[in-house]
PDB file of C-alpha atoms in Angstrom:
ATOM      1  CA  MET A   1      59.355 -11.141-164.309  1.00  0.00           C
ATOM      2  CA  GLY A   2      57.211 -11.107-161.159  1.00  0.00           C
ATOM      3  CA  LYS A   3      56.904  -7.328-161.366  1.00  0.00           C
ATOM      4  CA  GLU A   4      55.847  -7.525-165.013  1.00  0.00           C
ATOM      5  CA  ARG A   5      53.150 -10.046-164.151  1.00  0.00           C
ATOM      6  CA  ALA A   6      51.813  -7.816-161.349  1.00  0.00           C
ATOM      7  CA  VAL A   7      51.608  -4.847-163.744  1.00  0.00           C
ATOM      8  CA  ARG A   8      49.702  -6.931-166.299  1.00  0.00           C
ATOM      9  CA  ARG A   9      47.313  -8.187-163.618  1.00  0.00           C
ATOM     10  CA  THR A  10      46.717  -4.607-162.421  1.00  0.00           C
ATOM     11  CA  THR A  11      46.129  -3.421-165.996  1.00  0.00           C
ATOM     12  CA  TRP A  12      43.600  -6.204-166.677  1.00  0.00           C
ATOM     13  CA  GLY A  13      41.913  -5.479-163.341  1.00  0.00           C
ATOM     14  CA  ASN A  14      41.614  -1.789-164.163  1.00  0.00           C
ATOM     15  CA  LEU A  15      40.277  -2.585-167.604  1.00  0.00           C
ATOM     16  CA  LEU A  16      37.665  -4.915-166.095  1.00  0.00           C
ATOM     17  CA  VAL A  17      36.552  -2.164-163.674  1.00  0.00           C
ATOM     18  CA  VAL A  18      36.211   0.328-166.546  1.00  0.00           C
ATOM     19  CA  VAL A  19      34.204  -2.129-168.693  1.00  0.00           C
ATOM     20  CA  VAL A  20      31.852  -3.029-165.832  1.00  0.00           C
ATOM     21  CA  ALA A  21      31.374   0.645-164.868  1.00  0.00           C
ATOM     22  CA  GLY A  22      30.689   1.519-168.533  1.00  0.00           C
ATOM     23  CA  ALA A  23      28.135  -1.285-168.836  1.00  0.00           C
ATOM     24  CA  LEU A  24      26.372  -0.139-165.657  1.00  0.00           C
ATOM     25  CA  LEU A  25      26.350   3.489-166.809  1.00  0.00           C
ATOM     26  CA  PHE A  26      24.990   2.480-170.248  1.00  0.00           C
ATOM     27  CA  SER A  27      22.232   0.375-168.606  1.00  0.00           C
ATOM     28  CA  ALA A  28      21.236   3.220-166.285  1.00  0.00           C
ATOM     29  CA  CYS A  29      21.049   5.692-169.194  1.00  0.00           C
ATOM     30  CA  ALA A  30      19.096   3.201-171.323  1.00  0.00           C
ATOM     31  CA  TRP A  31      16.579   2.843-168.467  1.00  0.00           C
ATOM     32  CA  ALA A  32      16.309   6.573-167.627  1.00  0.00           C
ATOM     33  CA  PHE A  33      16.147   7.854-171.215  1.00  0.00           C
ATOM     34  CA  GLN A  34      14.237   6.494-174.173  1.00  0.00           C
ATOM     35  CA  VAL A  35      13.113   7.670-177.584  1.00  0.00           C
ATOM     36  CA  SER A  36       9.366   7.831-178.146  1.00  0.00           C
ATOM     37  CA  GLU A  37       7.422   8.556-181.337  1.00  0.00           C
ATOM     38  CA  LEU A  38       4.287  10.723-181.363  1.00  0.00           C
ATOM     39  CA  SER A  39       1.091   9.786-183.159  1.00  0.00           C
ATOM     40  CA  SER A  40      -1.086  12.853-182.444  1.00  0.00           C
ATOM     41  CA  ALA A  41      -1.210  16.406-183.776  1.00  0.00           C
ATOM     42  CA  SER A  42      -2.446  17.835-180.461  1.00  0.00           C
ATOM     43  CA  MET A  43       0.965  19.303-179.634  1.00  0.00           C
ATOM     44  CA  SER A  44       1.709  20.895-183.030  1.00  0.00           C
ATOM     45  CA  PRO A  45       3.512  23.056-183.973  1.00  0.00           C
ATOM     46  CA  ALA A  46       5.982  22.121-181.177  1.00  0.00           C
ATOM     47  CA  LEU A  47       5.611  18.380-181.816  1.00  0.00           C
ATOM     48  CA  LEU A  48       4.216  16.836-185.013  1.00  0.00           C
ATOM     49  CA  PRO A  49       2.907  13.312-185.680  1.00  0.00           C
ATOM     50  CA  GLY A  50       5.898  11.059-186.385  1.00  0.00           C
ATOM     51  CA  ASP A  51       8.317  13.255-184.419  1.00  0.00           C
ATOM     52  CA  SER A  52      10.665  11.412-182.110  1.00  0.00           C
ATOM     53  CA  VAL A  53      11.297  12.809-178.651  1.00  0.00           C
ATOM     54  CA  LEU A  54      13.861  11.888-176.035  1.00  0.00           C
ATOM     55  CA  VAL A  55      12.054  11.279-172.749  1.00  0.00           C
ATOM     56  CA  ASN A  56      13.390  11.165-169.183  1.00  0.00           C
ATOM     57  CA  ARG A  57      11.840   8.480-166.992  1.00  0.00           C
ATOM     58  CA  LEU A  58      13.852   9.405-163.909  1.00  0.00           C
ATOM     59  CA  ILE A  59      13.191  13.151-163.440  1.00  0.00           C
ATOM     60  CA  TYR A  60       9.775  12.873-161.751  1.00  0.00           C
ATOM     61  CA  ARG A  61      11.157  10.498-159.163  1.00  0.00           C
ATOM     62  CA  LEU A  62      13.383  13.387-158.102  1.00  0.00           C
ATOM     63  CA  ARG A  63      10.980  16.331-158.412  1.00  0.00           C
ATOM     64  CA  PRO A  64       7.324  16.986-159.336  1.00  0.00           C
ATOM     65  CA  PRO A  65       6.291  18.259-162.795  1.00  0.00           C
ATOM     66  CA  ARG A  66       6.564  22.016-163.299  1.00  0.00           C
ATOM     67  CA  GLN A  67       4.589  24.539-165.316  1.00  0.00           C
ATOM     68  CA  GLY A  68       5.742  24.403-168.965  1.00  0.00           C
ATOM     69  CA  ASP A  69       6.977  20.778-168.843  1.00  0.00           C
ATOM     70  CA  ILE A  70       5.865  18.562-171.728  1.00  0.00           C
ATOM     71  CA  ILE A  71       4.797  15.296-170.169  1.00  0.00           C
ATOM     72  CA  VAL A  72       3.624  11.843-171.263  1.00  0.00           C
ATOM     73  CA  PHE A  73       0.897  10.351-169.067  1.00  0.00           C
ATOM     74  CA  HIS A  74      -1.564   7.464-168.951  1.00  0.00           C
ATOM     75  CA  PHE A  75      -5.190   8.551-168.927  1.00  0.00           C
ATOM     76  CA  PRO A  76      -7.274   5.825-167.237  1.00  0.00           C
ATOM     77  CA  GLN A  77     -10.602   6.951-168.755  1.00  0.00           C
ATOM     78  CA  THR A  78      -9.250   6.062-172.201  1.00  0.00           C
ATOM     79  CA  GLY A  79      -7.984   2.625-171.322  1.00  0.00           C
ATOM     80  CA  GLY A  80      -4.576   3.849-170.161  1.00  0.00           C
ATOM     81  CA  ARG A  81      -3.576   5.278-173.535  1.00  0.00           C
ATOM     82  CA  ASP A  82      -0.548   7.594-173.407  1.00  0.00           C
ATOM     83  CA  TYR A  83      -1.009  11.305-174.071  1.00  0.00           C
ATOM     84  CA  VAL A  84       1.520  14.111-174.562  1.00  0.00           C
ATOM     85  CA  LYS A  85       0.549  17.536-173.188  1.00  0.00           C
ATOM     86  CA  ARG A  86       2.064  20.692-171.692  1.00  0.00           C
ATOM     87  CA  VAL A  87       1.603  21.373-167.954  1.00  0.00           C
ATOM     88  CA  ILE A  88       0.128  24.818-167.370  1.00  0.00           C
ATOM     89  CA  GLY A  89      -1.126  24.404-163.820  1.00  0.00           C
ATOM     90  CA  VAL A  90       0.338  22.583-160.801  1.00  0.00           C
ATOM     91  CA  PRO A  91      -1.264  21.896-157.404  1.00  0.00           C
ATOM     92  CA  GLY A  92      -2.529  25.109-155.787  1.00  0.00           C
ATOM     93  CA  ASP A  93      -2.533  27.151-159.019  1.00  0.00           C
ATOM     94  CA  VAL A  94      -5.752  28.935-160.058  1.00  0.00           C
ATOM     95  CA  VAL A  95      -6.432  28.356-163.779  1.00  0.00           C
ATOM     96  CA  GLN A  96      -8.955  30.367-165.779  1.00  0.00           C
ATOM     97  CA  GLU A  97      -9.883  30.391-169.475  1.00  0.00           C
ATOM     98  CA  GLN A  98     -11.468  33.405-171.077  1.00  0.00           C
ATOM     99  CA  ALA A  99     -11.848  33.960-174.827  1.00  0.00           C
ATOM    100  CA  GLY A 100      -9.016  31.604-175.775  1.00  0.00           C
ATOM    101  CA  ARG A 101      -6.583  32.845-173.141  1.00  0.00           C
ATOM    102  CA  PHE A 102      -5.475  30.771-170.199  1.00  0.00           C
ATOM    103  CA  SER A 103      -4.243  32.508-167.093  1.00  0.00           C
ATOM    104  CA  VAL A 104      -2.588  30.906-164.125  1.00  0.00           C
ATOM    105  CA  ASN A 105      -2.687  32.871-160.885  1.00  0.00           C
ATOM    106  CA  GLY A 106      -3.754  35.926-162.920  1.00  0.00           C
ATOM    107  CA  ILE A 107      -0.907  35.748-165.472  1.00  0.00           C
ATOM    108  CA  VAL A 108      -1.652  34.803-169.110  1.00  0.00           C
ATOM    109  CA  VAL A 109       0.368  31.696-169.901  1.00  0.00           C
ATOM    110  CA  HIS A 110      -1.276  30.308-173.038  1.00  0.00           C
ATOM    111  CA  GLU A 111      -3.186  31.861-175.894  1.00  0.00           C
ATOM    112  CA  SER A 112      -5.119  29.923-178.492  1.00  0.00           C
ATOM    113  CA  ARG A 113      -3.666  29.838-181.994  1.00  0.00           C
ATOM    114  CA  THR A 114      -6.966  28.651-183.412  1.00  0.00           C
ATOM    115  CA  ASP A 115      -9.745  30.546-185.165  1.00  0.00           C
ATOM    116  CA  PRO A 116     -11.916  32.403-182.590  1.00  0.00           C
ATOM    117  CA  SER A 117     -15.039  31.044-184.311  1.00  0.00           C
ATOM    118  CA  ASP A 118     -13.803  27.470-183.699  1.00  0.00           C
ATOM    119  CA  ARG A 119     -16.519  25.306-182.101  1.00  0.00           C
ATOM    120  CA  VAL A 120     -14.270  23.994-179.305  1.00  0.00           C
ATOM    121  CA  GLN A 121     -13.288  27.530-178.350  1.00  0.00           C
ATOM    122  CA  ALA A 122     -16.862  28.707-178.491  1.00  0.00           C
ATOM    123  CA  LEU A 123     -17.885  25.957-176.070  1.00  0.00           C
ATOM    124  CA  SER A 124     -15.132  26.926-173.661  1.00  0.00           C
ATOM    125  CA  ALA A 125     -15.082  30.698-174.130  1.00  0.00           C
ATOM    126  CA  ILE A 126     -15.214  31.302-170.397  1.00  0.00           C
ATOM    127  CA  ARG A 127     -14.175  28.682-167.888  1.00  0.00           C
ATOM    128  CA  GLY A 128     -14.297  30.174-164.428  1.00  0.00           C
ATOM    129  CA  PRO A 129     -11.370  30.072-162.022  1.00  0.00           C
ATOM    130  CA  GLN A 130     -10.461  26.552-160.983  1.00  0.00           C
ATOM    131  CA  ARG A 131      -7.917  25.704-158.312  1.00  0.00           C
ATOM    132  CA  VAL A 132      -5.742  22.737-159.288  1.00  0.00           C
ATOM    133  CA  PRO A 133      -6.162  20.152-156.503  1.00  0.00           C
ATOM    134  CA  ALA A 134      -3.285  18.441-154.686  1.00  0.00           C
ATOM    135  CA  ASP A 135      -1.622  15.661-156.716  1.00  0.00           C
ATOM    136  CA  ARG A 136      -3.195  16.954-159.969  1.00  0.00           C
ATOM    137  CA  LEU A 137      -1.931  18.818-163.056  1.00  0.00           C
ATOM    138  CA  TYR A 138      -3.805  21.030-165.485  1.00  0.00           C
ATOM    139  CA  VAL A 139      -2.552  20.096-168.975  1.00  0.00           C
ATOM    140  CA  LEU A 140      -3.204  21.489-172.462  1.00  0.00           C
ATOM    141  CA  GLY A 141      -2.241  20.534-175.981  1.00  0.00           C
ATOM    142  CA  ASP A 142      -0.578  23.292-177.972  1.00  0.00           C
ATOM    143  CA  ASN A 143      -2.997  22.692-180.875  1.00  0.00           C
ATOM    144  CA  TRP A 144      -6.409  23.423-179.370  1.00  0.00           C
ATOM    145  CA  ARG A 145      -8.350  22.264-182.444  1.00  0.00           C
ATOM    146  CA  THR A 146      -7.366  18.630-181.995  1.00  0.00           C
ATOM    147  CA  SER A 147      -6.405  18.420-178.341  1.00  0.00           C
ATOM    148  CA  LEU A 148      -8.227  16.406-175.721  1.00  0.00           C
ATOM    149  CA  ASP A 149      -6.960  17.836-172.463  1.00  0.00           C
ATOM    150  CA  SER A 150      -7.901  19.230-169.035  1.00  0.00           C
ATOM    151  CA  ARG A 151     -10.547  21.473-170.596  1.00  0.00           C
ATOM    152  CA  LEU A 152     -12.574  18.303-171.186  1.00  0.00           C
ATOM    153  CA  TRP A 153     -11.195  15.840-168.589  1.00  0.00           C
ATOM    154  CA  GLY A 154     -10.308  18.116-165.722  1.00  0.00           C
ATOM    155  CA  PRO A 155      -6.885  17.956-164.034  1.00  0.00           C
ATOM    156  CA  VAL A 156      -4.753  14.847-164.510  1.00  0.00           C
ATOM    157  CA  ASP A 157      -3.515  12.732-161.593  1.00  0.00           C
ATOM    158  CA  GLU A 158       0.247  13.282-161.042  1.00  0.00           C
ATOM    159  CA  HIS A 159       0.630   9.551-160.423  1.00  0.00           C
ATOM    160  CA  GLU A 160      -0.332   8.873-164.063  1.00  0.00           C
ATOM    161  CA  VAL A 161       2.651  10.879-165.366  1.00  0.00           C
ATOM    162  CA  VAL A 162       5.163   8.549-166.974  1.00  0.00           C
ATOM    163  CA  VAL A 163       7.947  10.706-168.416  1.00  0.00           C
ATOM    164  CA  LYS A 164       9.090  14.200-169.316  1.00  0.00           C
ATOM    165  CA  ALA A 165       9.895  15.037-172.951  1.00  0.00           C
ATOM    166  CA  ILE A 166      13.330  16.670-172.917  1.00  0.00           C
ATOM    167  CA  MET A 167      14.483  16.846-176.513  1.00  0.00           C
ATOM    168  CA  ILE A 168      12.550  17.053-179.744  1.00  0.00           C
TER     169      ILE A 168
END
């Protein structure tokens, strides 16, 4: 009977460890990942208003944003409102816009999908080479017609980046 009691105690102890570990793992995942809903068309066709995206709040504590990442950031000049954009330039990169094409370090990375006669494109037909400063990111919306981005604001402070969108 003593042996049976010891086995039960061990089983309950193991079960308690599994439950506590599961609760801790669930809490960590709930903190690191969250679902966010978009309200802007600036990232269409990749992301549309009303789309939900899974975002990772932990990744940029481990590494800096990279070219091509879709990020969510606070923009202080707009009262801290959150924006979703694609990173095209990281610190040290040379970004240039010419006739709706963005090149980074001489390689075309983004072409406008908008009408060449579009007013926004006409205003920014040639934007001379600009080196992305340290701790800054050059960001663009995929939909140039509706996007407020680094073309108008300049590079975004890396410290304002909140999360990375990882799944649409």
